[in-house]
XYZ file of C-alpha atoms in Angstrom:
67
model
C 20.935 39.352 44.543
C 20.954 43.021 46.429
C 24.923 43.584 46.646
C 27.687 43.148 43.884
C 30.946 42.450 45.202
C 33.912 44.368 44.489
C 35.457 41.317 41.482
C 31.375 41.701 40.533
C 32.034 45.221 39.704
C 35.648 44.448 38.358
C 34.637 41.978 36.167
C 31.612 44.420 34.281
C 34.163 47.069 34.130
C 36.830 45.565 32.648
C 39.200 46.830 35.236
C 41.339 45.601 37.918
C 40.285 44.436 41.614
C 43.031 46.423 42.591
C 41.713 49.434 40.989
C 37.773 49.141 42.236
C 39.385 48.462 45.382
C 41.276 51.629 45.579
C 37.643 54.024 44.733
C 36.550 52.001 47.309
C 38.792 52.787 49.692
C 38.728 56.700 48.592
C 35.058 57.056 49.289
C 34.728 57.407 45.233
C 32.844 54.260 45.818
C 28.985 54.007 47.700
C 30.866 50.877 49.337
C 29.958 48.868 52.653
C 32.649 47.446 54.605
C 32.132 43.990 56.569
C 34.286 42.879 59.134
C 35.599 39.521 58.543
C 37.329 37.038 60.636
C 41.123 38.026 59.192
C 40.362 41.280 58.020
C 37.237 42.918 56.089
C 35.377 42.839 52.661
C 33.727 45.893 50.553
C 30.235 44.831 48.888
C 28.090 48.088 47.029
C 24.257 47.684 46.816
C 23.551 47.510 43.780
C 21.786 50.410 43.053
C 23.930 52.266 44.318
C 26.377 50.809 42.153
C 23.718 51.699 38.787
C 23.689 55.322 39.859
C 27.517 55.537 40.815
C 28.459 54.320 36.766
C 26.291 56.161 35.631
C 28.390 59.273 36.930
C 31.805 57.082 36.289
C 31.029 56.695 32.551
C 30.001 60.804 32.307
C 33.452 61.437 33.762
C 35.367 58.644 32.240
C 34.331 60.044 29.030
C 35.104 63.887 29.629
C 38.517 62.725 31.056
C 38.864 61.130 27.264
C 37.403 64.299 25.457
C 40.117 66.481 27.064
C 42.744 65.142 25.601
């Protein structure tokens, strides 16, 4: 599988799909928009996701250390 869905990512990170969708919409997650009948969906290339995940976890850890 070359791409992950937002549901796949939400499950792995144990956050809501809405959180992941917000990250994709804001451009914080390297997602590709795919048009579908009646709307669109996002997918994320696996390699881009792994690169993003490293920086996401690093930022999350830094925020915890500030508290």
